[in-house]
Amino acid sequence: MSKAVNVGIIGFGTVGSGTARILLQNGALIERRTGIKINLKKIADLDIDRTRGVAIPQGVLTTDAYELINDPEIDIVVELIGGIEPAKRFMLDALKQGKHVVTANKALLATHGTEIFEEAQARQKNIGFEAAVAGGIPIIRVMREGLAANNIMSIYGIINGTSNYILTRMTREGAPFDAVLQDAQRLGYAEADPTFDIEGIDTAHKLTLLASLSYGIPLSFDKVYKEGITGITPEDIAYASELGYKIKLLAIAKVIDSAIELRVHPTMLPEDNLISKVDDVLNAVYVVGDAVGETMYYGRGAGDMPTGSAVVSDIIDIAGSVGCRYRQFLQAGSDGYKIKDISDIETMYYFRFTVLDKPGVLSKISGVLGTHNISISAVIQKERREGEAVPLVVLTHRAKERDILNAVKEIDQLQQVVAAKTKFIRVEGKEYN
Ligand code: HSE
């Protein structure tokens, strides 16, 4: 006989309607496969009149979230309104009422998750958040179960579809950032506040969750280095391409000498790298484990049905384990990892200096780089405008970020050499020869 669970959804927006549609359309299939009958008992939203293209049975819709939070028959509350409040209050109150919680709310979990997970732990309840990272890609389950046997060596993720879409179009068309951002907003890809997408904040929320799960460290959003894509120009993209690279906004977590690097920034990656080929709004997460080696997961990171697919997978998982399988999430086995300050990282760098076109300039710049232990692997100067400002592109071998920052500071003060602030982009992958 099937086991029945009652579910209530708070938030009937894009993901809420996708979740409802999947439960109504695929409920029989899910029951056959899992032996779990999921009853969609209530959906709460302030607007219950607008049509969402999904036929909700009578009596299910309500404008009062507490109708489901206080309903003793509801086992799982699904929070899909996003943002911090009232989502946080709804979640905590649902846990206090003895419900399990499923959510897609990466911003809330990354910044207030400690309190929420502690409440869940105290009440022996589950929090499902598969939908919070990379939408339809089941990356949380991969990290929690599929790769549970591994020490995770590194994670590289394209986990914000909006910024990937913007960079893809800038690359294909040479289009400027602002114009493509407007298109992304018109197409509904960007978050309510596009700053979260383009400044790397949404990516950092997701990286915070992935890193905590993978390394057993506390949720460390404040310690993630965050740099968005607003400073990337078609010119940088063209130079990167000439050198055989693509520019992607990456979430990076990697362990080096018992410390973790957690960083989000535009990154130059060799064009033949698999993750360089992930374009448009698609997401991908590349994970290296010490036992499994390289793995990669690819799919849709947003949208009603892909994200709904992740939400329903959590409902099924929790329903199958109600009362018997609490999984500890926080600090599950930290090996005492420290999180590195960004100035302690080491990688390759692309510089775009704006220099005066005259003899001796390159030697002054390479001299400063040399005194800071930075070795050059390629130089491009295409334009020739004697005595005027021209771009000078330099690619380095592996160098320390602290040395890079010191060198840039010194170079930017060179009179009669540089004409504008120097720009740099971190480069991952094999060193350029
Ligand atoms: N704005 C997000 C993105 C949606 O662009 O990926 C899903 O988190």
Coordinates of N, CA and C in Angstrom, one line a residue, residues 234-426:
P234 N 33.5 44.0 -24.2 CA 33.7 43.2 -25.4 C 35.2 43.1 -25.8
E235 N 35.9 44.2 -25.5 CA 37.4 44.2 -25.8 C 38.1 43.1 -25.0
D236 N 37.8 42.9 -23.7 CA 38.5 41.8 -23.0 C 38.1 40.5 -23.5
I237 N 36.8 40.3 -23.9 CA 36.4 39.1 -24.5 C 37.1 38.8 -25.8
A238 N 37.3 39.8 -26.6 CA 38.1 39.6 -27.9 C 39.5 39.2 -27.6
Y239 N 40.2 39.9 -26.7 CA 41.6 39.5 -26.4 C 41.6 38.1 -25.8
A240 N 40.7 37.7 -25.0 CA 40.7 36.4 -24.4 C 40.6 35.4 -25.5
S241 N 39.7 35.7 -26.5 CA 39.5 34.7 -27.6 C 40.8 34.6 -28.4
E242 N 41.4 35.7 -28.6 CA 42.7 35.7 -29.4 C 43.7 34.8 -28.7
L243 N 43.7 34.7 -27.4 CA 44.6 33.9 -26.6 C 44.1 32.5 -26.4
G244 N 42.9 32.2 -26.9 CA 42.3 30.8 -26.8 C 41.5 30.6 -25.6
Y245 N 40.9 31.7 -25.0 CA 40.2 31.6 -23.8 C 38.7 32.1 -24.0
K246 N 37.9 31.6 -23.1 CA 36.5 32.2 -22.9 C 36.4 32.8 -21.5
I247 N 35.6 33.8 -21.4 CA 35.4 34.4 -20.0 C 34.0 33.9 -19.5
K248 N 34.1 33.3 -18.3 CA 32.9 32.8 -17.6 C 32.8 33.3 -16.2
L249 N 31.6 33.5 -15.7 CA 31.5 33.8 -14.2 C 31.5 32.5 -13.5
L250 N 32.6 32.2 -12.8 CA 32.7 30.9 -12.1 C 32.6 31.0 -10.6
A251 N 31.9 30.0 -10.0 CA 32.0 29.8 -8.6 C 33.1 28.7 -8.4
I252 N 34.1 29.0 -7.6 CA 35.2 28.1 -7.4 C 35.4 27.8 -6.0
A253 N 35.5 26.5 -5.7 CA 35.9 26.0 -4.3 C 37.0 25.0 -4.5
K254 N 38.1 25.2 -3.9 CA 39.1 24.2 -4.0 C 40.0 24.2 -2.8
V255 N 40.5 22.9 -2.5 CA 41.3 22.8 -1.3 C 42.8 22.8 -1.7
I256 N 43.5 23.7 -1.1 CA 45.0 23.7 -1.3 C 45.6 23.8 0.0
D257 N 46.5 22.9 0.3 CA 47.2 22.9 1.6 C 46.3 23.1 2.8
S258 N 45.3 22.3 2.9 CA 44.3 22.3 4.1 C 43.6 23.6 4.2
A259 N 43.6 24.4 3.2 CA 42.8 25.6 3.3 C 41.9 25.6 2.0
I260 N 40.7 26.3 2.1 CA 39.8 26.3 1.0 C 39.7 27.7 0.4
E261 N 39.7 27.7 -0.9 CA 39.5 28.9 -1.7 C 38.0 28.9 -2.0
L262 N 37.3 30.0 -1.7 CA 35.9 30.2 -2.1 C 35.8 31.5 -2.8
R263 N 35.6 31.4 -4.1 CA 35.6 32.7 -4.9 C 34.7 32.6 -6.0
V264 N 34.1 33.8 -6.3 CA 33.2 34.0 -7.5 C 33.8 35.2 -8.2
H265 N 34.2 35.0 -9.5 CA 34.7 36.1 -10.3 C 34.7 35.7 -11.7
P266 N 34.8 36.7 -12.7 CA 34.9 36.3 -14.1 C 36.3 35.6 -14.2
T267 N 36.3 34.5 -15.0 CA 37.4 33.7 -15.1 C 37.7 33.4 -16.5
M268 N 39.0 33.5 -16.9 CA 39.3 33.0 -18.3 C 39.7 31.5 -18.2
L269 N 39.0 30.8 -19.1 CA 39.2 29.4 -19.2 C 39.5 29.0 -20.6
P270 N 40.5 28.0 -20.8 CA 40.8 27.5 -22.1 C 39.5 27.2 -22.9
E271 N 39.5 27.6 -24.2 CA 38.3 27.4 -25.0 C 37.9 25.9 -25.1
D272 N 38.9 25.0 -25.0 CA 38.5 23.6 -25.2 C 38.1 22.9 -23.9
N273 N 38.1 23.6 -22.8 CA 37.6 23.1 -21.5 C 36.1 22.8 -21.7
L274 N 35.7 21.7 -21.1 CA 34.2 21.4 -21.2 C 33.3 22.5 -20.7
I275 N 33.7 23.1 -19.6 CA 32.8 24.1 -18.9 C 32.8 25.4 -19.8
S276 N 33.8 25.6 -20.6 CA 33.8 26.8 -21.5 C 32.7 26.7 -22.5
K277 N 32.3 25.4 -22.8 CA 31.3 25.2 -23.8 C 29.8 25.3 -23.3
V278 N 29.7 25.6 -22.0 CA 28.3 25.8 -21.4 C 27.9 27.2 -21.6
D279 N 26.9 27.4 -22.5 CA 26.5 28.7 -23.0 C 25.1 29.0 -22.6
D280 N 24.7 30.2 -23.0 CA 23.4 30.7 -22.8 C 23.0 30.7 -21.3
V281 N 21.7 30.3 -21.0 CA 21.3 30.3 -19.6 C 21.6 29.0 -18.9
L282 N 22.3 28.1 -19.6 CA 22.6 26.8 -19.0 C 23.6 26.8 -17.9
N283 N 23.5 25.9 -17.0 CA 24.4 25.8 -15.8 C 25.2 24.5 -15.9
A284 N 26.3 24.5 -15.3 CA 27.1 23.3 -15.2 C 27.9 23.3 -13.9
V285 N 28.1 22.2 -13.3 CA 29.0 22.1 -12.2 C 30.0 20.9 -12.4
Y286 N 31.3 21.3 -12.3 CA 32.4 20.4 -12.6 C 33.0 20.1 -11.2
V287 N 33.0 18.8 -10.8 CA 33.5 18.4 -9.5 C 34.6 17.4 -9.6
V288 N 35.7 17.6 -8.9 CA 36.7 16.6 -8.9 C 36.8 16.0 -7.5
G289 N 36.6 14.6 -7.4 CA 36.7 13.9 -6.1 C 38.0 13.1 -6.1
D290 N 38.5 12.8 -4.9 CA 39.8 12.0 -4.9 C 39.6 10.6 -5.4
A291 N 38.4 10.0 -5.3 CA 38.2 8.7 -5.7 C 37.7 8.7 -7.2
V292 N 36.6 9.5 -7.4 CA 35.9 9.4 -8.7 C 36.7 10.1 -9.8
G293 N 37.5 11.1 -9.5 CA 38.2 11.9 -10.5 C 37.3 13.0 -11.0
E294 N 37.3 13.3 -12.3 CA 36.6 14.5 -12.8 C 35.1 14.0 -13.1
T295 N 34.2 14.9 -12.7 CA 32.8 14.6 -13.1 C 32.2 16.0 -13.5
M296 N 31.1 15.9 -14.3 CA 30.4 17.2 -14.6 C 28.9 17.0 -14.8
Y297 N 28.2 18.0 -14.4 CA 26.7 17.9 -14.3 C 26.2 19.2 -15.1
Y298 N 25.2 19.0 -16.0 CA 24.9 20.1 -16.9 C 23.4 20.1 -17.0
G299 N 22.8 21.3 -17.1 CA 21.4 21.4 -17.3 C 20.8 22.8 -17.0
R300 N 19.5 22.8 -16.8 CA 18.9 24.1 -16.7 C 18.9 24.6 -15.2
G301 N 19.4 25.8 -15.0 CA 19.5 26.3 -13.6 C 18.3 27.1 -13.1
A302 N 17.4 27.3 -14.0 CA 16.2 28.1 -13.6 C 15.0 27.6 -14.4
G303 N 13.8 28.2 -14.1 CA 12.6 27.9 -14.9 C 11.7 27.1 -14.0
D304 N 10.4 27.2 -14.4 CA 9.3 26.5 -13.6 C 9.5 25.0 -13.5
M305 N 9.6 24.3 -14.7 CA 9.6 22.9 -14.6 C 11.0 22.3 -14.1
P306 N 12.1 22.8 -14.6 CA 13.4 22.3 -14.1 C 13.5 22.5 -12.6
T307 N 13.2 23.7 -12.1 CA 13.3 23.9 -10.6 C 12.3 23.1 -9.9
G308 N 11.1 23.1 -10.5 CA 10.0 22.2 -9.9 C 10.4 20.8 -9.8
S309 N 11.2 20.3 -10.8 CA 11.6 18.9 -10.7 C 12.5 18.7 -9.5
A310 N 13.4 19.7 -9.2 CA 14.2 19.6 -8.0 C 13.4 19.6 -6.7
V311 N 12.4 20.5 -6.7 CA 11.5 20.6 -5.5 C 10.8 19.3 -5.2
V312 N 10.3 18.7 -6.3 CA 9.5 17.5 -6.1 C 10.4 16.3 -5.7
S313 N 11.7 16.4 -6.2 CA 12.6 15.3 -5.8 C 12.9 15.4 -4.3
D314 N 12.9 16.6 -3.7 CA 13.1 16.7 -2.3 C 11.8 16.2 -1.5
I315 N 10.7 16.5 -2.1 CA 9.4 16.1 -1.4 C 9.4 14.5 -1.4
I316 N 9.8 13.9 -2.5 CA 9.8 12.4 -2.5 C 10.8 11.9 -1.5
D317 N 12.0 12.5 -1.5 CA 13.1 12.1 -0.6 C 12.7 12.2 0.8
I318 N 12.1 13.3 1.2 CA 11.7 13.5 2.6 C 10.5 12.6 2.9
A319 N 9.6 12.5 2.0 CA 8.4 11.6 2.3 C 8.8 10.2 2.5
G320 N 9.9 9.8 1.8 CA 10.3 8.4 1.9 C 11.1 8.1 3.3
S321 N 11.4 9.2 3.9 CA 12.3 9.1 5.1 C 11.7 9.7 6.3
V322 N 10.4 10.1 6.2 CA 9.8 10.9 7.4 C 10.1 10.2 8.7
G323 N 10.7 10.9 9.6 CA 10.8 10.3 10.9 C 12.0 9.4 11.1
C324 N 12.7 9.0 10.1 CA 13.8 8.0 10.3 C 15.1 8.3 9.7
R325 N 15.2 9.4 9.0 CA 16.5 9.6 8.3 C 17.0 11.0 8.3
Y326 N 17.1 11.6 9.4 CA 17.6 13.0 9.4 C 19.1 13.0 9.0
R327 N 19.4 13.9 8.1 CA 20.8 14.0 7.7 C 21.4 15.3 8.2
Q328 N 22.4 15.1 9.0 CA 23.0 16.3 9.5 C 23.7 17.1 8.4
F329 N 23.5 18.4 8.3 CA 24.1 19.1 7.2 C 25.3 20.0 7.6
L330 N 25.1 20.7 8.7 CA 26.1 21.7 9.1 C 27.3 21.0 9.7
Q331 N 28.5 21.4 9.4 CA 29.7 20.9 10.1 C 29.7 19.4 10.2
A332 N 29.4 18.7 9.1 CA 29.2 17.3 9.1 C 30.5 16.6 9.3
G333 N 31.6 17.2 9.2 CA 32.9 16.5 9.3 C 34.0 17.4 8.8
S334 N 34.0 18.7 9.3 CA 35.0 19.6 8.8 C 36.4 19.1 9.3
D335 N 37.4 19.1 8.4 CA 38.7 18.7 8.8 C 39.5 19.9 9.3
G336 N 38.8 20.9 9.8 CA 39.4 22.1 10.3 C 39.9 23.0 9.2
Y337 N 39.2 22.9 8.1 CA 39.6 23.8 7.0 C 39.5 25.3 7.3
K338 N 40.5 26.0 6.9 CA 40.4 27.5 6.9 C 39.9 27.9 5.6
I339 N 39.3 29.1 5.5 CA 38.9 29.6 4.2 C 40.0 30.7 3.9
K340 N 40.6 30.6 2.7 CA 41.7 31.5 2.3 C 41.2 32.9 2.0
D341 N 41.9 33.8 2.4 CA 41.7 35.2 1.9 C 42.0 35.2 0.5
I342 N 41.3 36.0 -0.3 CA 41.6 36.1 -1.8 C 43.0 36.5 -2.0
S343 N 43.6 37.3 -1.2 CA 45.0 37.7 -1.5 C 46.0 36.5 -1.3
D344 N 45.6 35.4 -0.8 CA 46.4 34.2 -0.6 C 46.3 33.2 -1.7
I345 N 45.5 33.5 -2.7 CA 45.3 32.5 -3.8 C 46.5 32.6 -4.8
E346 N 46.6 31.6 -5.6 CA 47.6 31.6 -6.6 C 47.0 31.1 -7.9
T347 N 47.1 31.9 -9.0 CA 46.6 31.4 -10.3 C 47.3 32.2 -11.4
M348 N 46.8 32.0 -12.6 CA 47.3 32.8 -13.7 C 46.5 34.1 -13.9
Y349 N 47.0 35.1 -14.5 CA 46.3 36.4 -14.6 C 46.4 36.9 -16.0
Y350 N 45.3 37.6 -16.5 CA 45.3 38.4 -17.7 C 45.3 39.9 -17.2
F351 N 46.2 40.7 -17.8 CA 46.2 42.1 -17.5 C 45.8 42.9 -18.7
R352 N 45.0 43.9 -18.6 CA 44.9 44.9 -19.7 C 45.3 46.2 -19.2
F353 N 46.6 46.6 -19.5 CA 47.1 47.9 -19.1 C 46.7 48.9 -20.2
T354 N 46.4 50.1 -19.8 CA 46.2 51.1 -20.8 C 47.5 52.0 -20.7
V355 N 48.3 51.9 -21.7 CA 49.6 52.5 -21.6 C 49.8 53.5 -22.7
L356 N 50.8 54.4 -22.5 CA 51.2 55.4 -23.6 C 52.1 54.6 -24.6
D357 N 51.8 54.8 -25.8 CA 52.5 54.0 -26.9 C 53.8 54.7 -27.2
K358 N 54.8 54.3 -26.4 CA 56.2 54.9 -26.7 C 57.3 53.9 -26.2
P359 N 58.5 54.1 -26.7 CA 59.5 53.1 -26.3 C 59.8 53.1 -24.8
G360 N 60.1 51.9 -24.3 CA 60.4 51.8 -22.9 C 59.3 51.4 -22.0
V361 N 58.0 51.6 -22.5 CA 56.9 51.4 -21.6 C 56.8 49.9 -21.2
L362 N 56.9 49.0 -22.2 CA 56.8 47.6 -21.9 C 57.8 47.1 -20.9
S363 N 59.1 47.7 -21.0 CA 60.1 47.2 -20.1 C 59.9 47.8 -18.7
K364 N 59.3 48.9 -18.6 CA 58.9 49.5 -17.2 C 57.9 48.5 -16.6
I365 N 56.9 48.2 -17.4 CA 55.8 47.3 -16.8 C 56.4 45.9 -16.5
S366 N 57.1 45.3 -17.4 CA 57.6 44.0 -17.1 C 58.6 44.0 -16.0
G367 N 59.3 45.2 -15.8 CA 60.3 45.3 -14.7 C 59.5 45.2 -13.4
V368 N 58.4 46.0 -13.3 CA 57.6 45.9 -12.0 C 57.1 44.5 -11.8
L369 N 56.6 43.9 -12.9 CA 56.1 42.5 -12.7 C 57.2 41.6 -12.2
G370 N 58.4 41.8 -12.8 CA 59.5 41.0 -12.4 C 59.9 41.1 -10.9
T371 N 59.8 42.4 -10.5 CA 60.2 42.6 -9.0 C 59.2 42.0 -8.1
H372 N 58.0 41.8 -8.6 CA 57.0 41.1 -7.7 C 56.9 39.6 -8.0
N373 N 57.9 39.0 -8.7 CA 57.9 37.6 -8.9 C 56.8 37.2 -9.9
I374 N 56.4 38.0 -10.8 CA 55.3 37.7 -11.7 C 56.0 37.4 -13.1
S375 N 55.8 36.2 -13.6 CA 56.4 35.9 -14.9 C 55.4 36.0 -16.0
I376 N 55.8 36.5 -17.1 CA 54.9 36.8 -18.3 C 54.9 35.6 -19.2
S377 N 53.7 35.2 -19.7 CA 53.7 34.1 -20.7 C 53.2 34.6 -22.1
A378 N 52.6 35.7 -22.2 CA 52.2 36.2 -23.5 C 52.0 37.7 -23.4
V379 N 52.2 38.4 -24.6 CA 52.0 39.9 -24.6 C 51.3 40.2 -26.0
I380 N 50.3 41.0 -25.9 CA 49.7 41.5 -27.2 C 49.6 43.0 -27.1
Q381 N 50.2 43.7 -28.1 CA 49.9 45.1 -28.3 C 49.6 45.2 -29.8
K382 N 48.3 45.5 -30.1 CA 47.9 45.5 -31.5 C 47.9 47.0 -32.1
E383 N 47.4 47.9 -31.2 CA 47.2 49.2 -31.8 C 48.5 50.0 -31.7
R384 N 48.7 50.9 -32.7 CA 49.9 51.7 -32.7 C 49.4 53.2 -32.8
R385 N 49.5 53.9 -31.7 CA 49.2 55.4 -31.8 C 50.2 56.1 -31.0
E386 N 51.3 56.4 -31.6 CA 52.5 57.0 -30.9 C 52.1 58.1 -29.9
G387 N 52.6 57.9 -28.7 CA 52.4 58.9 -27.6 C 51.0 58.9 -27.0
E388 N 50.1 58.1 -27.6 CA 48.7 58.1 -27.1 C 48.5 56.8 -26.3
A389 N 47.3 56.7 -25.7 CA 47.0 55.5 -24.9 C 46.5 54.3 -25.8
V390 N 47.1 53.2 -25.5 CA 46.7 52.0 -26.2 C 46.6 50.8 -25.2
P391 N 45.8 49.8 -25.6 CA 45.8 48.6 -24.7 C 47.0 47.7 -24.8
L392 N 47.5 47.3 -23.7 CA 48.6 46.3 -23.7 C 48.2 45.1 -22.9
V393 N 48.1 44.0 -23.5 CA 47.6 42.8 -22.9 C 48.7 41.9 -22.5
V394 N 48.7 41.4 -21.2 CA 49.8 40.6 -20.7 C 49.1 39.4 -20.0
L395 N 49.6 38.2 -20.4 CA 49.2 37.0 -19.7 C 50.3 36.5 -18.8
T396 N 50.0 36.1 -17.6 CA 51.1 35.6 -16.7 C 51.1 34.1 -16.5
H397 N 52.3 33.6 -16.0 CA 52.3 32.3 -15.5 C 51.7 32.4 -14.1
R398 N 51.7 31.3 -13.4 CA 51.1 31.2 -12.0 C 51.7 32.2 -11.1
A399 N 50.9 33.0 -10.4 CA 51.5 34.1 -9.6 C 50.6 34.2 -8.3
K400 N 51.1 34.9 -7.3 CA 50.3 35.0 -6.1 C 49.4 36.3 -6.2
E401 N 48.2 36.2 -5.8 CA 47.3 37.4 -5.9 C 47.9 38.6 -5.1
R402 N 48.5 38.3 -4.0 CA 49.0 39.5 -3.2 C 50.1 40.2 -4.1
D403 N 50.9 39.4 -4.8 CA 51.9 40.1 -5.6 C 51.3 40.8 -6.8
I404 N 50.2 40.3 -7.3 CA 49.5 40.9 -8.4 C 48.9 42.3 -7.9
L405 N 48.3 42.3 -6.8 CA 47.7 43.5 -6.3 C 48.8 44.6 -6.0
N406 N 49.9 44.1 -5.5 CA 51.0 45.1 -5.2 C 51.6 45.6 -6.5
A407 N 51.7 44.7 -7.5 CA 52.3 45.2 -8.8 C 51.3 46.2 -9.5
V408 N 50.0 45.9 -9.4 CA 49.1 46.8 -10.1 C 49.1 48.1 -9.5
K409 N 49.2 48.1 -8.1 CA 49.3 49.4 -7.4 C 50.5 50.2 -7.9
E410 N 51.6 49.5 -8.0 CA 52.8 50.2 -8.4 C 52.7 50.7 -9.8
I411 N 52.2 49.8 -10.7 CA 52.2 50.2 -12.1 C 51.2 51.3 -12.3
D412 N 50.1 51.3 -11.6 CA 49.1 52.4 -11.8 C 49.6 53.8 -11.4
Q413 N 50.7 53.7 -10.7 CA 51.3 55.0 -10.2 C 52.4 55.5 -11.2
L414 N 52.7 54.7 -12.2 CA 53.9 55.1 -13.1 C 53.5 56.2 -14.0
Q415 N 54.1 57.4 -13.7 CA 53.8 58.6 -14.5 C 54.4 58.3 -15.9
Q416 N 53.7 58.9 -16.9 CA 54.1 58.8 -18.3 C 54.2 57.4 -18.9
V417 N 53.6 56.5 -18.2 CA 53.5 55.1 -18.6 C 52.1 54.6 -18.8
V418 N 51.3 54.7 -17.7 CA 49.9 54.2 -17.8 C 49.0 55.4 -17.8
A419 N 47.9 55.2 -18.6 CA 46.9 56.3 -18.8 C 45.6 56.0 -18.1
A420 N 45.4 54.8 -17.6 CA 44.1 54.5 -17.0 C 44.3 53.3 -16.0
K421 N 43.4 53.1 -15.2 CA 43.5 52.0 -14.2 C 43.7 50.6 -14.9
T422 N 44.5 49.8 -14.3 CA 44.8 48.5 -14.9 C 43.7 47.5 -14.6
K423 N 43.3 46.7 -15.5 CA 42.3 45.7 -15.3 C 42.9 44.3 -15.3
F424 N 42.4 43.4 -14.4 CA 42.9 42.0 -14.5 C 41.8 41.0 -14.3
I425 N 42.0 39.9 -15.0 CA 41.0 38.8 -14.9 C 41.8 37.5 -14.5
R426 N 41.3 36.8 -13.6 CA 42.0 35.5 -13.1 C 41.8 34.4 -14.2

